[in-house]
mmCIF file of N, CA and C in Angstrom:
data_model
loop_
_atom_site.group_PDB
_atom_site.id
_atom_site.type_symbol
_atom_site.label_atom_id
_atom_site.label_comp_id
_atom_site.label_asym_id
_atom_site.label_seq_id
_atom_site.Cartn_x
_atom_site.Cartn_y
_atom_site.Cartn_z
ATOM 1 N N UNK A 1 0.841 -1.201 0.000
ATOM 2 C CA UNK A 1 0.000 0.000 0.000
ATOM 3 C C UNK A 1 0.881 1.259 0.000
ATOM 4 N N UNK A 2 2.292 1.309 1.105
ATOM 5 C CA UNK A 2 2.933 2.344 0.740
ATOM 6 C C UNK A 2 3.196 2.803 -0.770
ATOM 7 N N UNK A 3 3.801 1.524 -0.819
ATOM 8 C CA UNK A 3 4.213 2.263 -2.233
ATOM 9 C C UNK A 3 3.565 2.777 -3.573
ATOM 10 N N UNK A 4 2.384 1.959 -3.573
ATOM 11 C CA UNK A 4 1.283 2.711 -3.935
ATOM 12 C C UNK A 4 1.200 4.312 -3.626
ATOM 13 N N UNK A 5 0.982 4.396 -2.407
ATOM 14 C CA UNK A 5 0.994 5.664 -2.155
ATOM 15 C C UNK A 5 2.108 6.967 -2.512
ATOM 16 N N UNK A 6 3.355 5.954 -2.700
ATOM 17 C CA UNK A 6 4.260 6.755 -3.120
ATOM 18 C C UNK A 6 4.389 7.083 -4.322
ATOM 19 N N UNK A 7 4.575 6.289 -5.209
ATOM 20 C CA UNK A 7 3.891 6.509 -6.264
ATOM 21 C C UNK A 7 3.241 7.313 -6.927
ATOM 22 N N UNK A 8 2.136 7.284 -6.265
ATOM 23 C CA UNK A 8 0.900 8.145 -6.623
ATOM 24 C C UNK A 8 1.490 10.182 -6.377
ATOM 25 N N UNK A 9 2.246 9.656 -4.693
ATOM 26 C CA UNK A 9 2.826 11.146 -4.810
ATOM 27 C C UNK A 9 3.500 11.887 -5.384
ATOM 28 N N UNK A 10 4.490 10.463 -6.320
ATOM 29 C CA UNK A 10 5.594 11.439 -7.553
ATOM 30 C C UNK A 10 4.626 11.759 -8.477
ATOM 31 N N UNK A 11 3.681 11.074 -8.993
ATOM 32 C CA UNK A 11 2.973 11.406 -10.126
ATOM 33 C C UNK A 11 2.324 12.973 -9.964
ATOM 34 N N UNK A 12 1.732 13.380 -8.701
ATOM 35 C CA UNK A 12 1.574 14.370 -8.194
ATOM 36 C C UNK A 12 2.302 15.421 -8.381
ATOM 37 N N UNK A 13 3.323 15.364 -7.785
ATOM 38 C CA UNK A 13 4.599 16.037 -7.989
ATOM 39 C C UNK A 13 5.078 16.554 -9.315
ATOM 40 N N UNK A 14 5.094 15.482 -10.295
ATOM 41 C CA UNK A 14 5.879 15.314 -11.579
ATOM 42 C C UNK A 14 4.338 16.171 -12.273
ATOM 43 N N UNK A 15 3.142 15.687 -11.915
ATOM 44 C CA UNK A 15 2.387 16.719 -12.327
ATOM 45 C C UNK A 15 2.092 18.387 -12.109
ATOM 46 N N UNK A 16 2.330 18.753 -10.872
ATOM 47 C CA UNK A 16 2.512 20.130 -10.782
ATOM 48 C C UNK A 16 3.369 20.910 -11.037
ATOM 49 N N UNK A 17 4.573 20.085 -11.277
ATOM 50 C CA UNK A 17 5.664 20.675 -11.972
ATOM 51 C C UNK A 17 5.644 20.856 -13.270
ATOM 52 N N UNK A 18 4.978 19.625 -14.326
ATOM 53 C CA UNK A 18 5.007 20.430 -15.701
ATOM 54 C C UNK A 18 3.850 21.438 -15.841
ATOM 55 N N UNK A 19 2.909 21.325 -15.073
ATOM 56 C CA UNK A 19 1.792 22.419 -15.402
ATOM 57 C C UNK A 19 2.478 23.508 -14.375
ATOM 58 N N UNK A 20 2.906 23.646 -13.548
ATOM 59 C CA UNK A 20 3.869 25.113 -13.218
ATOM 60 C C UNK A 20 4.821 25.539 -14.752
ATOM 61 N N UNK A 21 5.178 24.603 -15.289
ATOM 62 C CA UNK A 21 6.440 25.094 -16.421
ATOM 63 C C UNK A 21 5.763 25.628 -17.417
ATOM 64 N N UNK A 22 4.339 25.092 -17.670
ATOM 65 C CA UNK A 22 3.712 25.105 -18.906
ATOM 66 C C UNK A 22 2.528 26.735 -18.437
ATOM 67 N N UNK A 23 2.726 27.265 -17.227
ATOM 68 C CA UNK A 23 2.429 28.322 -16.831
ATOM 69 C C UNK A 23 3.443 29.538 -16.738
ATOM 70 N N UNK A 24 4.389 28.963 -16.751
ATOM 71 C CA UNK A 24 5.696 29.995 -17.199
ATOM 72 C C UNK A 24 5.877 30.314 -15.460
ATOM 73 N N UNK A 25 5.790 29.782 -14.689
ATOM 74 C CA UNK A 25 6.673 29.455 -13.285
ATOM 75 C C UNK A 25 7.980 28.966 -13.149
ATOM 76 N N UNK A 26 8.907 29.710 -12.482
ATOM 77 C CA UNK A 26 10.172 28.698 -12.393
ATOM 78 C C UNK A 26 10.721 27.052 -11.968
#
């Protein structure tokens, strides 16, 4: 289940970061 969960949190991550880039955020 952790890792599931972990998982799930990079995807998170890896998602707010390209939609920050693709907003012209550093």
């Amino acid at each position: 289940m952790s890792d599931n969960k972990t998982e799930y949190s990079y995807y998170i991550k890896v998602k707010n970061e390209s939609a920050r880039k693709r907003l012209g955020f550093p």
